[in-house]
PDB file of C-alpha atoms in Angstrom:
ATOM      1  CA  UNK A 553      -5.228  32.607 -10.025  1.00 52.00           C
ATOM      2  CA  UNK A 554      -4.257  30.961 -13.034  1.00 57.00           C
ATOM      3  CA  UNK A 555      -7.105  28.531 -14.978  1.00 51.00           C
ATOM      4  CA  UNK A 556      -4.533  25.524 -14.741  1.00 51.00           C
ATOM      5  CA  UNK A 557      -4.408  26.716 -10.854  1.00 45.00           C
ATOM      6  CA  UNK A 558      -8.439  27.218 -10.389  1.00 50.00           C
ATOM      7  CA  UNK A 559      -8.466  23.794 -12.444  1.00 51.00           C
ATOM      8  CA  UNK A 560      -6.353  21.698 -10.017  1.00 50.00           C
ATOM      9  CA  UNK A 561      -8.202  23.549  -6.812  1.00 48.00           C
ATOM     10  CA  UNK A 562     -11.648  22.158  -7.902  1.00 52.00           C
ATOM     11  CA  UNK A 563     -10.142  18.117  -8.765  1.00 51.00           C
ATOM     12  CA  UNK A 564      -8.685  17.923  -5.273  1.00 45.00           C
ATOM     13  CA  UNK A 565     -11.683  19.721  -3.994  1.00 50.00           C
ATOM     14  CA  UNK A 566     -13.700  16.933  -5.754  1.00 57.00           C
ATOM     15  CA  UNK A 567     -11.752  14.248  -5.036  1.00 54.00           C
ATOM     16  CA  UNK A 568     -11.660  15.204  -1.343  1.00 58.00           C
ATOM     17  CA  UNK A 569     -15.438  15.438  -1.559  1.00 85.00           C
ATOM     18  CA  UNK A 570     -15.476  11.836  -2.540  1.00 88.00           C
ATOM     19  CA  UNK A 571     -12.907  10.285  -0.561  1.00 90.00           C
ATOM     20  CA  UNK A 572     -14.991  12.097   2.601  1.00 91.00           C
ATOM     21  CA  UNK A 573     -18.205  10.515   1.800  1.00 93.00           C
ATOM     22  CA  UNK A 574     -16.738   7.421   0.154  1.00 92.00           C
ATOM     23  CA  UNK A 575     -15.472   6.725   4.352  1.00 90.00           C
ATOM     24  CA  UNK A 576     -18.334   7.950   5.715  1.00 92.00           C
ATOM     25  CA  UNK A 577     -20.819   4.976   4.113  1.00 93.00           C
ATOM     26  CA  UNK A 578     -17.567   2.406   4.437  1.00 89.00           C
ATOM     27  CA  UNK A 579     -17.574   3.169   7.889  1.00 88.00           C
ATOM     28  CA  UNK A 580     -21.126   3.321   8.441  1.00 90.00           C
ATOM     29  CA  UNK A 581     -21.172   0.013   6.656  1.00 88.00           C
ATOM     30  CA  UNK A 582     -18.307  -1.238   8.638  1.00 85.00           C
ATOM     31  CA  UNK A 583     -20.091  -0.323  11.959  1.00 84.00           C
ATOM     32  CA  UNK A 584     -23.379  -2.097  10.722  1.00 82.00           C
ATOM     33  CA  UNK A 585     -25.581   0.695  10.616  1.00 87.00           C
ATOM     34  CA  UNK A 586     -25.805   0.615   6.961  1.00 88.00           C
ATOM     35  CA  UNK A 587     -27.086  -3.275   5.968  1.00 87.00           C
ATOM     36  CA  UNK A 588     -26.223  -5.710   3.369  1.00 88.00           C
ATOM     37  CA  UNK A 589     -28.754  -5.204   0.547  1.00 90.00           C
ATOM     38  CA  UNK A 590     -29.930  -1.385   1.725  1.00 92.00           C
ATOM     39  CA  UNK A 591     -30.856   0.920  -1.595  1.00 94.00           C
ATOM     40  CA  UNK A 592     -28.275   3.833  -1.861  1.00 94.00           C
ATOM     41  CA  UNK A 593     -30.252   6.225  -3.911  1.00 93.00           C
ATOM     42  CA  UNK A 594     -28.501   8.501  -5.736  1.00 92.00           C
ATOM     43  CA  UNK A 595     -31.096  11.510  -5.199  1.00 92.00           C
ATOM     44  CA  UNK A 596     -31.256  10.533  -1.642  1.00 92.00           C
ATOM     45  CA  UNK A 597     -27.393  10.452  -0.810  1.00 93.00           C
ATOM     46  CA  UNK A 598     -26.849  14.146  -2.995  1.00 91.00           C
ATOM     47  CA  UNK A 599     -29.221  15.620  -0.722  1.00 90.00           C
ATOM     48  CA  UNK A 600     -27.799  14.410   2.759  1.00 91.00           C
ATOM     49  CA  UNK A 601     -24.081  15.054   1.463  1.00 91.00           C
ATOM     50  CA  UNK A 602     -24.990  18.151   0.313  1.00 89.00           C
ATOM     51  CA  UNK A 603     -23.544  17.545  -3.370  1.00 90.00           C
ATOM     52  CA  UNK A 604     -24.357  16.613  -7.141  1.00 91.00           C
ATOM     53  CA  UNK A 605     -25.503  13.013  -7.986  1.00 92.00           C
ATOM     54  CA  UNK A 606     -22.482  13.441 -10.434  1.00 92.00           C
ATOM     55  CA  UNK A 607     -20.235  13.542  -7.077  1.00 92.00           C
ATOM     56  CA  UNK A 608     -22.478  10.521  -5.406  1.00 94.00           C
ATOM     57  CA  UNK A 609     -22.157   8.215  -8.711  1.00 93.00           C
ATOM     58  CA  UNK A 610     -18.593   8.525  -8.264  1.00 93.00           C
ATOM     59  CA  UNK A 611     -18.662   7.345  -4.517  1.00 94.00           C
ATOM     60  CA  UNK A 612     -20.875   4.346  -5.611  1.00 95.00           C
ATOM     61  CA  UNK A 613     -19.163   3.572  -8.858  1.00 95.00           C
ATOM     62  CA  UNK A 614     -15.724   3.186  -6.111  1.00 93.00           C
ATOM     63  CA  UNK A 615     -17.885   1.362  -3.561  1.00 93.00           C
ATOM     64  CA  UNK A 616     -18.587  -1.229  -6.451  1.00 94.00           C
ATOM     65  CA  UNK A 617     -15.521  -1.637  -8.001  1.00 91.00           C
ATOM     66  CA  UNK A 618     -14.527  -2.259  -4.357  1.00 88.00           C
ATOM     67  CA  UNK A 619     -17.465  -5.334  -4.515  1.00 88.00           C
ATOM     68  CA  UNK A 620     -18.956  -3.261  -1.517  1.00 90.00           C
ATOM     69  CA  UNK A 621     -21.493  -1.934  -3.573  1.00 94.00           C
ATOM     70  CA  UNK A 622     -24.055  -3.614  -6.356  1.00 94.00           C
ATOM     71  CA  UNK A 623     -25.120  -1.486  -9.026  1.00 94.00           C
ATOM     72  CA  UNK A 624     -28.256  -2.832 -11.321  1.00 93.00           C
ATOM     73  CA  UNK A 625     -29.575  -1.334 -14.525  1.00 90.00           C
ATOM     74  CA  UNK A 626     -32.603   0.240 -13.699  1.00 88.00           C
ATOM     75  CA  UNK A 627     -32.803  -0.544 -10.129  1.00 92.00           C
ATOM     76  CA  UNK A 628     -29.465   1.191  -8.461  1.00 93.00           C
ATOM     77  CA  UNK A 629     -26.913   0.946  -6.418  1.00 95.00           C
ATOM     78  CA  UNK A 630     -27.160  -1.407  -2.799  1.00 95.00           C
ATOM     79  CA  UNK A 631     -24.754  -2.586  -0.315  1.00 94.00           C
ATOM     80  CA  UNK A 632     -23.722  -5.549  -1.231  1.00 92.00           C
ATOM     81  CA  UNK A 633     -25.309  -8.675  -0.008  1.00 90.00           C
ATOM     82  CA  UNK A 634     -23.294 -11.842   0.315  1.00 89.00           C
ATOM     83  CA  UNK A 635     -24.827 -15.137  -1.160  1.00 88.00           C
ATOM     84  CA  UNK A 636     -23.360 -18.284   1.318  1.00 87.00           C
ATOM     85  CA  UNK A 637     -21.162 -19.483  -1.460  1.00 88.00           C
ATOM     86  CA  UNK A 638     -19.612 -15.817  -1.957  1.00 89.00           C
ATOM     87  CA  UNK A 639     -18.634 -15.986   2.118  1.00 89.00           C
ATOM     88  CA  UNK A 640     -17.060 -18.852   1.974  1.00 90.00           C
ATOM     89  CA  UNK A 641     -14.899 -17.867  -0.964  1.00 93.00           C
ATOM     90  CA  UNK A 642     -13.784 -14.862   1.133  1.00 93.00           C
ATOM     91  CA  UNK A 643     -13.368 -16.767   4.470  1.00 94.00           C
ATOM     92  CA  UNK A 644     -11.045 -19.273   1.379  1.00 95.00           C
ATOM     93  CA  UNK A 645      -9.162 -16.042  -0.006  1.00 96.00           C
ATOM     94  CA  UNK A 646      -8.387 -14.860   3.448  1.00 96.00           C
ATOM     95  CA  UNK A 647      -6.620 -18.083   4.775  1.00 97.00           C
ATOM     96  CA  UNK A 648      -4.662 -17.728   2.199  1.00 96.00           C
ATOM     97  CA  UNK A 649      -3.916 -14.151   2.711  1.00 96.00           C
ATOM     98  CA  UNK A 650      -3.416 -13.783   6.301  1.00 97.00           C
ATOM     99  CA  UNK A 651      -0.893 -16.087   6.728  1.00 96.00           C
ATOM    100  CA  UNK A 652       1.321 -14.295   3.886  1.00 95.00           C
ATOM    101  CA  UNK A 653       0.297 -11.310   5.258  1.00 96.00           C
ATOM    102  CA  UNK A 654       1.790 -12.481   8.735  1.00 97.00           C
ATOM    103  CA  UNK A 655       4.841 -14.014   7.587  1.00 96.00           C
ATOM    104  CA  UNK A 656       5.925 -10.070   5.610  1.00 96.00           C
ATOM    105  CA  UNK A 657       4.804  -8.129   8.688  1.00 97.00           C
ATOM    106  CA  UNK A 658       7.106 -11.051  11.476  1.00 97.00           C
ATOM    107  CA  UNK A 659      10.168 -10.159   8.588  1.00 96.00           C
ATOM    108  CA  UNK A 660       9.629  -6.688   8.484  1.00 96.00           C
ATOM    109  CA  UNK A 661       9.126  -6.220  12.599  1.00 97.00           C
ATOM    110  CA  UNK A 662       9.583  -3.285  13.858  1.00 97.00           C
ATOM    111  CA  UNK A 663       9.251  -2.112  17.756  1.00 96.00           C
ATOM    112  CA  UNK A 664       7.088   0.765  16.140  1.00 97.00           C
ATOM    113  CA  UNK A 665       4.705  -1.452  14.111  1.00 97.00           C
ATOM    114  CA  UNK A 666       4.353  -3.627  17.353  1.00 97.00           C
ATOM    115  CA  UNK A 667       3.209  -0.139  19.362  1.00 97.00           C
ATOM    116  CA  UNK A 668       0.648   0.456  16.522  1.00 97.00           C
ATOM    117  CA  UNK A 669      -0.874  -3.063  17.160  1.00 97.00           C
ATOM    118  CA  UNK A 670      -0.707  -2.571  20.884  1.00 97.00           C
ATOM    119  CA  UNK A 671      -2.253   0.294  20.816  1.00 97.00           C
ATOM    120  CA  UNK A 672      -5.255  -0.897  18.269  1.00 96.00           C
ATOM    121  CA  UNK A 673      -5.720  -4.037  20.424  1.00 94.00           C
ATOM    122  CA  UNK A 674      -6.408  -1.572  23.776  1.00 95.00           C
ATOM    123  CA  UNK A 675      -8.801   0.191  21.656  1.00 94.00           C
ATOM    124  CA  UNK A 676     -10.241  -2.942  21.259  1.00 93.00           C
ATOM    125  CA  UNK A 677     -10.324  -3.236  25.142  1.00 92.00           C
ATOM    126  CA  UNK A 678     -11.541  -0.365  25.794  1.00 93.00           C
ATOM    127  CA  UNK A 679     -14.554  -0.436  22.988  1.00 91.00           C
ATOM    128  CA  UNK A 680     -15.283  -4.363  24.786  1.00 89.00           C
ATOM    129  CA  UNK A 681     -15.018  -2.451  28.135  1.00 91.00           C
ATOM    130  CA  UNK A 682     -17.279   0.158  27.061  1.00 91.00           C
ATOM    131  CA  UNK A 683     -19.820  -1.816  25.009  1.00 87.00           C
ATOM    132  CA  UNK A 684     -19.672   0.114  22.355  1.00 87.00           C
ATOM    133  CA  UNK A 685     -20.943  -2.522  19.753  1.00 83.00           C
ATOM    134  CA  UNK A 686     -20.122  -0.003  16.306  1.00 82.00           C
ATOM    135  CA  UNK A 687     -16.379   0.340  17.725  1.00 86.00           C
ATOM    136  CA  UNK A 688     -16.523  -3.444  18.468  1.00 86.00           C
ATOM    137  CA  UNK A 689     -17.155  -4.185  15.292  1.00 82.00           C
ATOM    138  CA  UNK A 690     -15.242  -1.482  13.687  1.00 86.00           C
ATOM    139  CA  UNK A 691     -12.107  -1.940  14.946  1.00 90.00           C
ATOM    140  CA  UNK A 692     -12.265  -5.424  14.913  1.00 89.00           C
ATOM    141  CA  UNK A 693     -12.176  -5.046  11.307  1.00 88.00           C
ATOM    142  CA  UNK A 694      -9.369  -2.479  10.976  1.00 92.00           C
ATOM    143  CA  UNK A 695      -7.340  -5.032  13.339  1.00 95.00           C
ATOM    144  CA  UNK A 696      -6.574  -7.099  10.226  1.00 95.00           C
ATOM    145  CA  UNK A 697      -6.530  -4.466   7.486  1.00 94.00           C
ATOM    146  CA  UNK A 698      -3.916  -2.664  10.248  1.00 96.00           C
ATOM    147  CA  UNK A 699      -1.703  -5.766  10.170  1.00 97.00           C
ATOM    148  CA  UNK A 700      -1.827  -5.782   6.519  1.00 96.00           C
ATOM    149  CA  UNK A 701      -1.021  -2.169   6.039  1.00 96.00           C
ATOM    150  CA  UNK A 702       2.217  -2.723   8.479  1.00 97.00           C
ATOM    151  CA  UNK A 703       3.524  -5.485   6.660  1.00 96.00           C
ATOM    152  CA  UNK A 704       4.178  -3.061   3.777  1.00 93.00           C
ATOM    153  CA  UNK A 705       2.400  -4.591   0.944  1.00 92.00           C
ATOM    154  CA  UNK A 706      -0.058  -2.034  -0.997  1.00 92.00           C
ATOM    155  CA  UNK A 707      -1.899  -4.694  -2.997  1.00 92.00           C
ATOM    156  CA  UNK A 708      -2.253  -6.805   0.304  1.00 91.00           C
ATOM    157  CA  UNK A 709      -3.332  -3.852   2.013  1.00 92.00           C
ATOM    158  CA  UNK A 710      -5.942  -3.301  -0.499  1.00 90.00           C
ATOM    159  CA  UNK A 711      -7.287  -6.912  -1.003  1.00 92.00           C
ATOM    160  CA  UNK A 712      -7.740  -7.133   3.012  1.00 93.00           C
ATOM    161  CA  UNK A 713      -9.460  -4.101   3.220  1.00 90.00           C
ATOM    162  CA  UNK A 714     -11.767  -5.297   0.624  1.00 89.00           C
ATOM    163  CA  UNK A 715     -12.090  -8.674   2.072  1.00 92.00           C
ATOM    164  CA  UNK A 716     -12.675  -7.562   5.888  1.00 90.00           C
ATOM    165  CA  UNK A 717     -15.442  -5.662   4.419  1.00 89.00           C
ATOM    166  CA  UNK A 718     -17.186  -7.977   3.000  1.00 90.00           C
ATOM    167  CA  UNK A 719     -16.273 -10.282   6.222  1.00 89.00           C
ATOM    168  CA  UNK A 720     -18.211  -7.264   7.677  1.00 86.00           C
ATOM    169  CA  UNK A 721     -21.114  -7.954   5.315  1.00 87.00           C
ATOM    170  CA  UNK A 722     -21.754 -11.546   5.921  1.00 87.00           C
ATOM    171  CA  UNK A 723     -21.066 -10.774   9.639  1.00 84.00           C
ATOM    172  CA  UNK A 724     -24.643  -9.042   9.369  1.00 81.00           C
ATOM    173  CA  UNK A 725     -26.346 -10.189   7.590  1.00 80.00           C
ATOM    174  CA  UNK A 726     -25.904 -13.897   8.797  1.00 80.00           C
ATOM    175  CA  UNK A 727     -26.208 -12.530  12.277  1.00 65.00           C
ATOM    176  CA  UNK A 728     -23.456 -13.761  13.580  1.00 51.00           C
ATOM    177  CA  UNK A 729     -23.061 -12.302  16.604  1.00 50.00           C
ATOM    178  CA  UNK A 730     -20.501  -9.360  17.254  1.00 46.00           C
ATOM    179  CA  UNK A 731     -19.376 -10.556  21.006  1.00 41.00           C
ATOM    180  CA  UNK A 732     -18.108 -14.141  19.142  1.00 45.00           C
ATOM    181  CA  UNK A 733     -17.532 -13.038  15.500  1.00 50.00           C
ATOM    182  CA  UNK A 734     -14.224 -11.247  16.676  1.00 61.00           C
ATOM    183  CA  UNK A 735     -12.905 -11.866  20.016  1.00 66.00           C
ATOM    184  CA  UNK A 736     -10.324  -9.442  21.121  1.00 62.00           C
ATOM    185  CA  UNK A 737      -8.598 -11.745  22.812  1.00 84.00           C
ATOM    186  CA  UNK A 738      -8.060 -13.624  20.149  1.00 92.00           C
ATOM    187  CA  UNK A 739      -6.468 -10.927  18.759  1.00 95.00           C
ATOM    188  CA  UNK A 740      -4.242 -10.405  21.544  1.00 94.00           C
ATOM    189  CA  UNK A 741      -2.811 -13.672  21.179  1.00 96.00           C
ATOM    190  CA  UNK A 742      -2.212 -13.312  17.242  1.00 97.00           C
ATOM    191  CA  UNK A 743       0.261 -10.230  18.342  1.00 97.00           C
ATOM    192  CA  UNK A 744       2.300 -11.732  21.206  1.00 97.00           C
ATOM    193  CA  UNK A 745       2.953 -14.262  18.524  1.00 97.00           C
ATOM    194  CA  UNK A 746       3.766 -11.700  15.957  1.00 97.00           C
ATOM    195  CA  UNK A 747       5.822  -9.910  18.809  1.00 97.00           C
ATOM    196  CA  UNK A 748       7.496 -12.857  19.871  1.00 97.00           C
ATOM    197  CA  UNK A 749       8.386 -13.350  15.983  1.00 97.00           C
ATOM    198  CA  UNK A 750       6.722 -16.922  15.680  1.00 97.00           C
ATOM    199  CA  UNK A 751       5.224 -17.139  12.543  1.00 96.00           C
ATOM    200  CA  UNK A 752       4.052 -20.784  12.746  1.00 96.00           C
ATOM    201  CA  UNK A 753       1.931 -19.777  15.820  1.00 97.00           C
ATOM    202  CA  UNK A 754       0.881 -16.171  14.585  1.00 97.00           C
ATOM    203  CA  UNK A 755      -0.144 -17.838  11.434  1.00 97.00           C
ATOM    204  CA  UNK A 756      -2.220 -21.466  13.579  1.00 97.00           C
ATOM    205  CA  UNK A 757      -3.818 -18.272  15.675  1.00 97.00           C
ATOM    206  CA  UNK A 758      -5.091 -16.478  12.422  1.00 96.00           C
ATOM    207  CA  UNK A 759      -6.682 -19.531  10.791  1.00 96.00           C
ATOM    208  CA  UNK A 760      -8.357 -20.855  14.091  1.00 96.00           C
ATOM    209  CA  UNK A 761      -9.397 -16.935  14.464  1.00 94.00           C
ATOM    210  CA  UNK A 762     -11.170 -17.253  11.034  1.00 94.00           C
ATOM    211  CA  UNK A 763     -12.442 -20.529  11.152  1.00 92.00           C
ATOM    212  CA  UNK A 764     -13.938 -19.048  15.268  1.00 90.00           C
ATOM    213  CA  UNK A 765     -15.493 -16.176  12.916  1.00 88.00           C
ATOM    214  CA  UNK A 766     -16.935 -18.335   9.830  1.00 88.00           C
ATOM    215  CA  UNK A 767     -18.487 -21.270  12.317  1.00 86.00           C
ATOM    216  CA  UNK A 768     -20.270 -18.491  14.241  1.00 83.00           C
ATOM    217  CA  UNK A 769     -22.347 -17.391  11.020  1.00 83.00           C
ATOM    218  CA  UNK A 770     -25.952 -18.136  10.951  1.00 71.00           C
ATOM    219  CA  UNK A 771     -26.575 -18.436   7.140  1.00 51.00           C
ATOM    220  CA  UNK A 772     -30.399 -17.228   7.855  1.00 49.00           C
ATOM    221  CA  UNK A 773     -30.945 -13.753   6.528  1.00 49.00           C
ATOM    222  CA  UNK A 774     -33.223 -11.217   7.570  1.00 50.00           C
ATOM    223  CA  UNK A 775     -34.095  -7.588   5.725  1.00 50.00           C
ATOM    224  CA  UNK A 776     -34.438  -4.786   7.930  1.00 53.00           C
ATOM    225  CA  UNK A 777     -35.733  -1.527   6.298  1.00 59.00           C
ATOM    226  CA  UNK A 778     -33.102   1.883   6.642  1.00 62.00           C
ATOM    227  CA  UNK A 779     -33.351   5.606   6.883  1.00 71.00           C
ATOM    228  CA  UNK A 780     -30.353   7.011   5.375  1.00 74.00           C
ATOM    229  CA  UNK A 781     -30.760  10.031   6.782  1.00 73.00           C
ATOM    230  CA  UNK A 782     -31.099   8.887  10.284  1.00 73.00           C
ATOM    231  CA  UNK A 783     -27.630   6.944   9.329  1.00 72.00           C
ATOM    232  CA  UNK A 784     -25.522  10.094   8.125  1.00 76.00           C
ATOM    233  CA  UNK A 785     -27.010  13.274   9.857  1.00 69.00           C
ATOM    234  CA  UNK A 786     -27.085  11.573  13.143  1.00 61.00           C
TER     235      UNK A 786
END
C-alpha cells in the first residue's frame, strides 16, 4: 500500500475512533447517565475506550468547543454545568430558533420528512409506553434536533443540537422532572400542525412547549458522585 494510502487509512481510522466515542459520552450525557459537572479524566476515559489520551483530548477538546464540555487549567475536563442565568439564555436562543426552524421545515414539507417525524414521535410512544426513562429523555431531545435537521439548514441543525444538549443539562441538573420536562404529546401536536402546514400554530405549540419545559425546572442543584466505567462498559 502506498504511504499516502497507509496515511489516509489511519486519519479516517482516527477520526472514526473519535466520532465513536465522541457519541458514546453525548449520548450517555443525553440519556442522563453522565451528570452536569462529572470529571472526565483523561487517563480514565483512554483506558475504558481502549485508546491514547491523545485520541480522548480530541473527543473532549470537540465536546467543549460544542459548550458540552468545560476544560480548566490544571483541573480537567467536566460536563458542563449550567449556571441559572446560562439556562435561561438557551431557553432565550431557542425561542428564537424554533420558530425559524419551523417556518423552513412547513416551506420545505415533504410527505417523507412528515414519515420521519411520525415515526420519531411513536418512538416516543413506545419509550413512554415502555418506561424507559434514558429513551424518554433521549429521544425527546433528538425530536427537536430531528426537526431541525429536516428543515435543511446545517448551521440550524448544528446550533439545536448544541442547544438541546445543554437543554439536556439543565434538565438534570435542576431536576426537572423527565415525565413533564418533555411531554410527547406535546410533541404530537407540534407535527399535526407542521403536517397540516400551519406555521402560526406549529410555531404558538413550540414556544408554549418550551416555556412547559423551562417552568418545570427546579433551579436547586444537587452533585451526585459517577463511575465512568459503570457508565461505558455497562
Amino acid at each position: 500500500m502506498p504511504a499516502s494510502a497507509r496515511k489516509n487509512t489511519r486519519r479516517i481510522e482516527r477520526e472514526n475512533t473519535v466520532d465513536e466515542i465522541y457519541e458514546r459520552i453525548y449520548v450517555a450525557i443525553l440519556e442522563h447517565r453522565l451528570h452536569p459537572g462529572t470529571k472526565l479524566g483523561e487517563e480514565r476515559l483512554a483506558d475504558i475506550f481502549g485508546v491514547s489520551r491523545a485520541r480522548v483530548r480530541e473527543v473532549l477538546a470537540r465536546l467543549a468547543h460544542e459548550q458540552i464540555v468545560e476544560l480548566f487549567p490544571q483541573r480537567g475536563a467536566f460536563v458542563a454545568k449550567p449556571t441559572k442565568e446560562q439556562a435561561r439564555d438557551v431557553f432565550e436562543a431557542r425561542r428564537l430558533i424554533e420558530p425559524a426552524v419551523l417556518r423552513r421545515l412547513v416551506d420545505t414539507l415533504t410527505p417523507e420528512k412528515i414519515a420521519r417525524l411520525r415515526q420519531h414521535q411513536e418512538l416516543e410512544a413506545d419509550a413512554h409506553r415502555r418506561e424507559d426513562k434514558r429513551a424518554m429523555v433521549r429521544l425527546s431531545g433528538e425530536f427537536h434536533t430531528l426537526a431541525a435537521e429536516l428543515a435543511g439548514n446545517s448551521a440550524l441543525a448544528r446550533t439545536m443540537r448544541e442547544l438541546c444538549m445543554l437543554t439536556c443539562l439543565t434538565i438534570f441538573l435542576y431536576d426537572a422532572p423527565t415525565s413533564t420536562s418533555c411531554r410527547n404529546d406535546e410533541h404530537e401536536l407540534i407535527i399535526d400542525a407542521i403536517a397540516k402546514r400551519d406555521r402560526a400554530r406549529a410555531e404558538k405549540l413550540m414556544l408554549a412547549h418550551l416555556d412547559h419545559i423551562e417552568h418545570s425546572l427546579d433551579l436547586d442543584s444537587h452533585a451526585v458522585d459517577v463511575d465512568l466505567e459503570a457508565i461505558f462498559r455497562e
